[in-house]
Coordinates of C-alpha atoms and ligand atoms in Angstrom, one line a residue:
M1 CA 0.1 0.0 0.1
P2 CA 1.6 3.3 -1.1
S3 CA 2.1 5.9 1.9
A4 CA -0.4 8.9 1.7
P5 CA 0.8 11.7 -0.5
S6 CA 2.1 14.6 1.6
V7 CA 1.8 17.2 -0.9
S8 CA -1.4 17.7 -2.8
V9 CA -0.9 18.2 -6.6
S10 CA -3.6 19.5 -9.0
I11 CA -4.4 19.4 -12.6
T12 CA -5.0 23.2 -13.2
G13 CA -5.5 23.4 -16.9
S14 CA -6.1 21.1 -20.0
G15 CA -5.7 21.8 -23.7
L16 CA -6.1 20.3 -27.1
F17 CA -5.0 20.8 -30.5
T18 CA -7.0 19.0 -33.3
P19 CA -5.3 19.0 -36.7
P20 CA -7.9 20.5 -39.4
A21 CA -7.9 17.4 -41.7
S22 CA -10.1 14.7 -40.9
I23 CA -10.2 11.1 -43.0
T24 CA -13.6 9.1 -43.0
N25 CA -13.4 5.3 -43.1
A26 CA -14.9 5.3 -46.6
E27 CA -11.9 7.5 -47.9
L28 CA -9.6 5.4 -46.2
A29 CA -10.8 2.1 -47.7
A30 CA -10.9 3.7 -51.1
S31 CA -7.2 4.7 -51.2
L32 CA -6.2 1.5 -49.7
T33 CA -8.3 -0.6 -52.2
V34 CA -6.5 1.1 -55.1
S35 CA -3.1 0.6 -53.5
V36 CA -3.9 -3.1 -52.6
E37 CA -5.1 -3.9 -56.4
K38 CA -1.9 -2.2 -57.8
W39 CA 0.5 -4.0 -55.3
N40 CA -1.1 -7.5 -56.0
A41 CA -0.8 -6.8 -59.7
D42 CA 2.8 -5.8 -59.6
H43 CA 3.5 -9.0 -57.5
A44 CA 1.3 -11.2 -59.5
V45 CA 4.1 -13.6 -60.5
D46 CA 5.4 -14.0 -56.8
I47 CA 1.6 -14.5 -55.6
A48 CA 1.0 -16.9 -58.4
A49 CA 4.3 -18.8 -57.4
G50 CA 3.4 -18.7 -53.7
T51 CA 6.4 -16.9 -52.6
V52 CA 4.6 -13.8 -51.3
G53 CA 0.9 -13.6 -50.2
A54 CA -1.7 -11.4 -51.7
R55 CA -2.7 -8.4 -49.8
E56 CA -6.5 -8.4 -48.8
L57 CA -8.8 -5.6 -49.5
P58 CA -10.3 -3.5 -46.8
D59 CA -13.9 -2.9 -46.0
E60 CA -14.9 0.4 -44.6
T61 CA -18.1 -1.5 -42.5
F62 CA -15.6 -3.7 -40.7
I63 CA -13.8 -0.9 -39.4
E64 CA -16.5 0.9 -37.4
K65 CA -18.0 -2.6 -36.3
A66 CA -14.6 -3.8 -34.9
S67 CA -13.4 -0.8 -33.6
G68 CA -15.9 1.9 -33.2
I69 CA -13.8 4.3 -35.4
A70 CA -15.6 6.3 -37.8
S71 CA -13.1 9.0 -38.8
R72 CA -9.5 10.3 -37.8
Y73 CA -7.7 13.5 -37.8
V74 CA -4.2 13.9 -39.6
M75 CA -1.6 16.4 -40.0
E76 CA -1.5 16.0 -43.7
K77 CA -4.0 14.2 -45.6
S78 CA -3.2 14.3 -49.3
G79 CA -0.2 12.1 -48.8
V80 CA -2.0 9.5 -46.5
L81 CA -4.6 9.2 -49.2
D82 CA -2.2 9.0 -52.3
P83 CA -2.3 5.2 -52.9
D84 CA 1.4 5.7 -54.1
R85 CA 2.6 7.2 -51.0
M86 CA 0.4 6.1 -48.1
R87 CA 2.1 8.5 -45.6
P88 CA 1.8 12.2 -44.7
I89 CA 3.7 14.9 -46.6
L90 CA 5.4 16.9 -44.1
P91 CA 7.8 19.3 -45.6
L92 CA 11.3 19.2 -44.2
R93 CA 11.9 22.3 -42.0
S94 CA 15.0 24.3 -41.3
E95 CA 16.6 24.2 -37.9
D96 CA 15.5 27.8 -37.6
E97 CA 11.9 26.8 -37.9
L98 CA 9.9 25.4 -35.1
G99 CA 9.7 21.6 -35.5
V100 CA 6.2 20.1 -36.3
Q101 CA 5.7 18.4 -32.8
A102 CA 6.8 21.5 -31.0
E103 CA 4.4 23.5 -33.2
M104 CA 1.4 21.4 -32.6
S105 CA 2.2 21.4 -28.7
M106 CA 1.9 25.2 -28.6
P107 CA -1.9 25.7 -29.1
A108 CA -2.8 22.8 -26.6
I109 CA -0.3 24.3 -24.2
L110 CA -1.6 27.8 -24.3
D111 CA -5.2 26.6 -24.0
A112 CA -4.2 24.7 -20.8
L113 CA -2.2 27.8 -19.5
V114 CA -5.3 30.1 -19.9
Q115 CA -7.3 27.6 -17.7
A116 CA -4.6 27.4 -15.1
G117 CA -4.5 31.4 -15.1
R118 CA -0.8 31.1 -16.0
R119 CA 1.6 32.7 -18.3
S120 CA 4.3 30.7 -20.3
S121 CA 7.2 32.2 -18.3
D122 CA 5.4 30.8 -15.1
V123 CA 6.2 27.2 -16.6
D124 CA 9.5 25.7 -15.1
A125 CA 9.1 22.1 -16.3
V126 CA 8.0 20.6 -19.7
I127 CA 7.6 16.9 -20.4
V128 CA 6.8 15.8 -23.9
G129 CA 5.2 12.2 -23.5
C130 CA 4.6 10.5 -26.9
S131 CA 4.8 7.2 -29.0
N132 CA 7.2 8.6 -31.3
L133 CA 9.5 11.5 -31.4
Q134 CA 10.6 13.2 -34.7
R135 CA 14.1 13.1 -33.8
A136 CA 16.7 11.8 -31.3
Y137 CA 17.8 15.2 -29.9
P138 CA 17.7 17.9 -28.8
A139 CA 14.5 17.0 -27.0
V140 CA 11.3 18.3 -28.5
A141 CA 10.5 19.3 -24.8
I142 CA 13.5 21.7 -24.9
E143 CA 12.3 23.2 -28.0
V144 CA 8.9 23.6 -26.5
Q145 CA 10.4 25.2 -23.3
N146 CA 12.2 27.6 -25.7
A147 CA 9.2 28.5 -27.7
L148 CA 7.1 29.2 -24.5
G149 CA 9.9 31.3 -22.9
A150 CA 9.7 28.9 -19.8
G151 CA 12.4 28.3 -17.3
G152 CA 13.5 25.1 -15.5
W153 CA 14.1 22.0 -17.3
A154 CA 12.4 19.8 -20.2
F155 CA 12.7 16.1 -21.3
D156 CA 11.0 13.8 -23.7
M157 CA 9.7 10.4 -22.7
N158 CA 7.9 7.5 -24.5
V159 CA 5.9 4.7 -22.9
A160 CA 3.8 4.5 -26.2
C161 CA 0.0 5.0 -25.6
S162 CA 0.8 5.1 -21.7
S163 CA 2.9 8.1 -22.4
A164 CA 0.5 10.7 -21.1
T165 CA -0.1 9.2 -17.6
F166 CA 3.4 8.0 -17.1
S167 CA 4.4 11.7 -17.8
I168 CA 1.7 12.8 -15.3
Q169 CA 3.5 10.6 -12.6
N170 CA 6.9 12.3 -13.5
A171 CA 5.3 15.8 -13.0
V172 CA 3.4 14.8 -9.7
D173 CA 6.8 13.5 -8.5
A174 CA 8.6 16.7 -9.5
L175 CA 5.8 18.8 -7.7
R176 CA 6.1 16.8 -4.5
N177 CA 9.7 16.6 -4.4
G178 CA 10.0 20.5 -5.1
T179 CA 12.1 20.4 -8.4
A180 CA 9.4 22.0 -10.3
S181 CA 6.3 24.4 -9.3
C182 CA 4.5 24.6 -12.8
V183 CA 4.7 21.5 -15.0
V184 CA 3.4 21.2 -18.5
V185 CA 2.8 17.7 -19.7
V186 CA 2.2 17.5 -23.6
N187 CA 1.6 14.8 -26.0
P188 CA 2.1 15.6 -29.6
E189 CA 1.1 12.6 -31.3
I190 CA 1.7 12.4 -35.1
T191 CA 0.6 8.8 -35.3
S192 CA 0.0 9.1 -39.1
G193 CA 3.8 9.2 -39.4
H194 CA 4.3 5.6 -38.0
N195 CA 0.9 4.2 -38.8
N196 CA 1.0 1.4 -41.6
F197 CA -1.6 2.7 -44.2
E198 CA -0.8 -0.2 -46.8
L199 CA -2.4 -3.0 -44.7
R200 CA -5.9 -3.5 -43.7
D201 CA -5.2 -4.7 -40.5
H202 CA -3.6 -1.5 -39.4
H203 CA -4.5 1.4 -41.7
F204 CA -7.6 2.3 -39.9
I205 CA -6.3 2.4 -36.3
F206 CA -4.6 5.8 -35.6
G207 CA -5.2 9.7 -35.8
D208 CA -3.1 12.6 -34.9
A209 CA -3.9 15.3 -32.0
C210 CA -2.2 16.9 -29.3
T211 CA -3.1 17.3 -25.6
A212 CA -1.5 19.3 -23.0
L213 CA -2.0 19.6 -18.9
V214 CA -0.8 22.0 -16.5
L215 CA 0.0 20.6 -13.2
E216 CA 0.9 22.4 -9.8
R217 CA 1.0 22.1 -6.1
T218 CA -2.7 22.6 -5.2
D219 CA -1.5 25.4 -2.5
D220 CA 0.0 27.2 -5.3
A221 CA -2.7 26.9 -7.9
L222 CA -4.2 30.3 -9.2
N223 CA -7.1 28.4 -10.7
D224 CA -9.6 28.2 -7.7
G225 CA -11.8 25.4 -9.4
S226 CA -14.6 27.9 -10.0
G227 CA -14.3 27.9 -13.6
N228 CA -16.5 25.8 -16.1
N229 CA -13.6 23.0 -16.4
G230 CA -12.6 23.1 -12.6
R231 CA -9.5 22.0 -10.9
W232 CA -8.7 18.4 -10.3
E233 CA -7.0 17.3 -7.3
I234 CA -4.8 14.2 -7.9
L235 CA -5.9 11.3 -5.3
G236 CA -3.4 8.9 -6.5
T237 CA -1.1 7.8 -9.6
K238 CA -0.4 4.1 -10.3
L239 CA 2.0 2.7 -13.2
A240 CA 2.4 -0.8 -14.4
T241 CA 4.4 -2.5 -17.2
Q242 CA 4.6 -5.9 -18.3
F243 CA 6.6 -7.0 -21.4
S244 CA 4.7 -8.0 -24.6
N245 CA 5.7 -8.2 -28.4
N246 CA 2.1 -7.9 -29.4
I247 CA 2.4 -4.3 -30.1
R248 CA 5.7 -3.4 -31.5
N249 CA 7.5 -1.0 -33.8
D250 CA 11.3 -1.6 -34.6
F251 CA 12.1 1.8 -36.0
G252 CA 15.2 3.0 -34.4
F253 CA 18.7 4.3 -34.9
L254 CA 20.2 1.0 -35.1
N255 CA 18.2 0.0 -38.2
E256 CA 20.9 1.4 -40.5
S257 CA 23.5 -0.8 -38.7
E258 CA 21.5 -4.0 -38.6
D259 CA 23.1 -6.8 -40.4
G260 CA 20.2 -8.2 -42.2
E261 CA 17.1 -6.9 -44.1
R262 CA 14.1 -5.8 -42.2
D263 CA 10.7 -6.0 -43.6
P264 CA 9.6 -2.2 -44.0
H265 CA 6.4 -3.3 -42.2
D266 CA 8.6 -3.9 -38.9
V267 CA 9.7 -0.3 -38.8
V268 CA 6.1 1.3 -38.4
F269 CA 3.3 0.2 -36.0
R270 CA 2.2 -3.4 -35.8
Q271 CA 0.1 -5.6 -33.6
N272 CA -1.7 -8.7 -32.9
G273 CA -4.9 -7.0 -32.2
Q274 CA -6.9 -9.8 -30.8
S275 CA -4.2 -10.8 -28.5
V276 CA -3.9 -7.3 -27.2
F277 CA -7.6 -7.3 -26.6
K278 CA -7.6 -10.4 -24.8
E279 CA -4.6 -9.6 -22.7
V280 CA -5.0 -6.0 -21.8
C281 CA -8.5 -5.9 -20.7
P282 CA -8.1 -7.9 -17.7
L283 CA -4.8 -6.2 -16.8
V284 CA -6.5 -2.9 -17.0
V285 CA -9.4 -4.0 -15.0
K286 CA -7.3 -5.4 -12.1
H287 CA -5.0 -2.4 -12.5
I288 CA -7.8 0.3 -11.9
T289 CA -9.5 -1.9 -9.2
A290 CA -6.3 -2.3 -7.1
H291 CA -5.7 1.7 -7.6
L292 CA -9.1 2.5 -6.5
T293 CA -8.7 0.1 -3.2
E294 CA -5.3 1.8 -2.5
V295 CA -6.7 5.3 -2.8
G296 CA -9.7 4.3 -0.8
V297 CA -12.3 5.1 -3.6
D298 CA -15.2 2.6 -4.1
A299 CA -15.7 2.0 -7.9
A300 CA -19.4 2.8 -7.5
D301 CA -18.2 6.3 -6.4
V302 CA -16.2 6.8 -9.4
R303 CA -18.5 9.2 -11.8
R304 CA -16.3 9.0 -14.9
F305 CA -13.7 6.8 -16.6
W306 CA -11.7 8.7 -19.2
L307 CA -10.1 5.5 -20.9
H308 CA -7.5 5.2 -23.6
Q309 CA -9.2 5.5 -26.8
A310 CA -8.4 2.2 -28.7
N311 CA -11.5 0.0 -29.3
L312 CA -15.1 0.8 -27.9
K313 CA -15.7 -2.7 -27.1
M314 CA -12.5 -2.8 -25.2
N315 CA -13.5 0.3 -23.1
Q316 CA -17.0 -1.1 -22.4
L317 CA -15.4 -4.3 -21.0
I318 CA -13.1 -2.6 -19.1
A319 CA -15.6 -0.3 -17.3
K320 CA -17.9 -3.3 -16.9
G321 CA -14.9 -5.1 -15.3
V322 CA -14.5 -2.2 -12.8
L323 CA -18.0 -1.3 -12.1
G324 CA -19.6 -5.0 -12.2
R325 CA -22.2 -3.8 -14.7
I326 CA -22.2 -2.1 -18.2
P327 CA -21.3 1.4 -18.1
D328 CA -23.5 4.2 -19.8
G329 CA -21.8 6.5 -22.4
D330 CA -21.7 9.1 -19.8
E331 CA -19.7 7.0 -17.4
A332 CA -17.0 6.1 -20.1
P333 CA -17.1 8.9 -22.7
V334 CA -16.1 8.1 -26.2
I335 CA -14.0 10.1 -28.7
L336 CA -12.4 7.4 -30.7
D337 CA -15.4 7.5 -33.2
E338 CA -14.3 11.0 -34.2
Y339 CA -10.4 10.9 -33.3
A340 CA -9.7 7.2 -33.7
N341 CA -6.6 6.1 -31.5
T342 CA -4.3 9.0 -30.8
S343 CA -2.1 6.9 -28.7
S344 CA -1.3 8.9 -25.5
A345 CA -3.4 11.8 -26.2
G346 CA -6.6 9.6 -26.3
S347 CA -7.6 9.6 -22.4
V348 CA -6.7 13.3 -22.0
I349 CA -8.9 14.3 -24.9
A350 CA -11.7 12.2 -23.3
F351 CA -10.9 14.0 -20.1
H352 CA -10.5 17.6 -21.9
K353 CA -13.8 17.4 -23.5
H354 CA -16.0 15.5 -20.8
R355 CA -15.3 17.1 -17.6
S356 CA -17.2 20.3 -17.1
D357 CA -20.6 18.8 -16.1
L358 CA -18.9 16.9 -13.0
R359 CA -19.6 18.5 -9.8
S360 CA -17.1 19.6 -6.9
G361 CA -16.2 16.5 -5.0
D362 CA -16.9 14.3 -8.1
R363 CA -14.3 11.5 -8.6
G364 CA -12.9 10.1 -12.0
V365 CA -10.1 8.0 -13.4
I366 CA -7.9 8.8 -16.3
C367 CA -6.3 5.6 -17.6
S368 CA -4.2 4.8 -20.5
F369 CA -2.7 1.5 -21.7
G370 CA -1.0 0.1 -24.7
A371 CA 2.5 -1.1 -26.0
G372 CA 4.9 -2.5 -23.5
Y373 CA 2.3 -3.6 -22.1
S374 CA 2.0 -0.5 -20.0
V375 CA -0.8 0.8 -17.9
G376 CA -1.2 4.1 -16.0
S377 CA -4.0 5.5 -13.9
I378 CA -4.6 8.7 -12.2
V379 CA -7.7 9.1 -9.8
V380 CA -8.8 12.6 -9.6
Q381 CA -11.5 14.6 -7.8
R382 CA -12.8 17.9 -8.6
A383 CA -12.1 20.6 -6.3
S384 CA -14.7 22.9 -4.8
G385 CA -15.2 26.2 -6.4
Ligands
COA401 N1 -11.1 -4.3 -43.7 C1 -11.6 -5.7 -43.9 N2 -11.2 -6.6 -43.3 C2 -10.4 -6.5 -42.3 C3 -9.8 -5.2 -41.8 C4 -10.3 -3.9 -42.8 N3 -9.9 -2.9 -42.3 N4 -9.0 -5.2 -40.8 C5 -8.9 -6.4 -40.6 N5 -9.6 -7.2 -41.3 C6 -9.8 -8.7 -41.3 C7 -8.5 -9.3 -40.8 O1 -7.7 -9.5 -41.8 C8 -9.1 -10.6 -40.3 O2 -9.3 -11.4 -41.7 P1 -9.2 -13.0 -41.9 O3 -10.1 -13.5 -40.7 O4 -9.5 -13.3 -43.2 O5 -7.7 -13.3 -41.4 C9 -10.6 -10.3 -40.0 O6 -11.0 -8.9 -40.3 C10 -10.4 -10.4 -38.3 O7 -9.4 -9.4 -38.0 P2 -9.1 -9.4 -36.6 O8 -7.9 -8.6 -36.3 O9 -9.3 -10.7 -35.8 O10 -10.2 -8.4 -36.1 P3 -10.9 -7.9 -34.6 O11 -12.2 -8.2 -34.3 O12 -9.8 -8.3 -33.4 O13 -10.5 -6.4 -34.6 C11 -8.9 -4.7 -33.9 C12 -9.3 -5.8 -35.0 C13 -7.6 -4.3 -34.3 C14 -10.1 -3.7 -34.1 C15 -9.1 -5.2 -32.4 O14 -8.4 -6.5 -32.4 C16 -8.5 -4.2 -31.5 O15 -9.0 -3.0 -31.4 N6 -7.8 -4.7 -30.5 C17 -7.2 -4.0 -29.5 C18 -6.0 -3.0 -30.1 C19 -5.4 -2.2 -29.2 O16 -5.9 -1.9 -28.1 N7 -4.4 -1.8 -29.5 C20 -3.6 -0.9 -28.6 C21 -2.8 0.0 -29.7 S1 -2.2 1.3 -28.9

């Protein structure tokens, strides 16, 4: 049982950047159909000889039925839908320009800072947590820190889809041990850069977005909780990892040095979706249940579950496992229908969009899960205004 936290920490602001371009399942399936037909024609001899397998055609109705996803936002649409390209077109920027991940971070952070009643210069720590970083170094977080005119320190971290909750834990630790006083956690997810748009099993899964949170010691907060979106005291954080190869992406700086050829589909996202579904649901139910027990909160007293947004049925099963009954949409809000899986940003988008109706004293759980496997949960309570 963890000891009671000595210093209270609150989420004092949240923000969201949604890219302007959206892609429907029908658009995605249409472009993949052209790509698959062309690929199969180009490889007809090998397919007939049985040395390679034909690629399967996608079906737009399968996507929504299997996952709950109807559309996704992307940073750049034309390249993703171009059957000869199947990845976004992101122009190379000079070192003097703001990088694309830092750029998408800014509106989300500024949105969160307004709610917190803080200026950029008040920030003294920036943690960028996301599934894929555009370069090895300098850290995107340091670029963001510079663009904000913030002080203190900054670093990048990656725990795949759990990067937001793992970043929150780092922010809480820094605030409790006094190494920072106003921490920004930001999740600039350009999933379209590492999604596999060439295979029907994966092409529909992800979408792009960026979320940001401001965290402060409750005693220092300028946000008194009376605003529409409240202030959220953190009652507890809990992280867990358990190794699995079922979600994997082997892109990395050793690719060029590896002795042997890699399948290009190994250096983008891949997963065994059914195994993930079967193994992760019970893991998450057990995790949230244990966490609620540790912080002394009954599951029946949790007003809302802001869950990672990968699959609608998965979230229904997890909420049912924790509550012992089928949740309604109000208890476990869904954003994946519109956003798809935005990796680490998903649970925070759900929190950002579905929190203003909760009342003072209401409790909720932000929970992310994904590759690693990794699970992170944050139990919060709306502060009195
Ligand atoms: N269009 C048409 N058919 C498709 C398709 C598409 N876009 N995508 C997959 N299929 C096919 C498969 O190829 C398979 O065909 P087969 O039976 O001929 O081999 C069939 O549909 C069933 O595929 P399967 O992968 O078993 O479907 P599923 O019901 O498990 O749904 C997911 C797939 C990905 C939606 C689901 O497994 C899932 O969401 N899992 C959890 C993923 C997760 O949380 N990941 C975390 C990532 S951060």
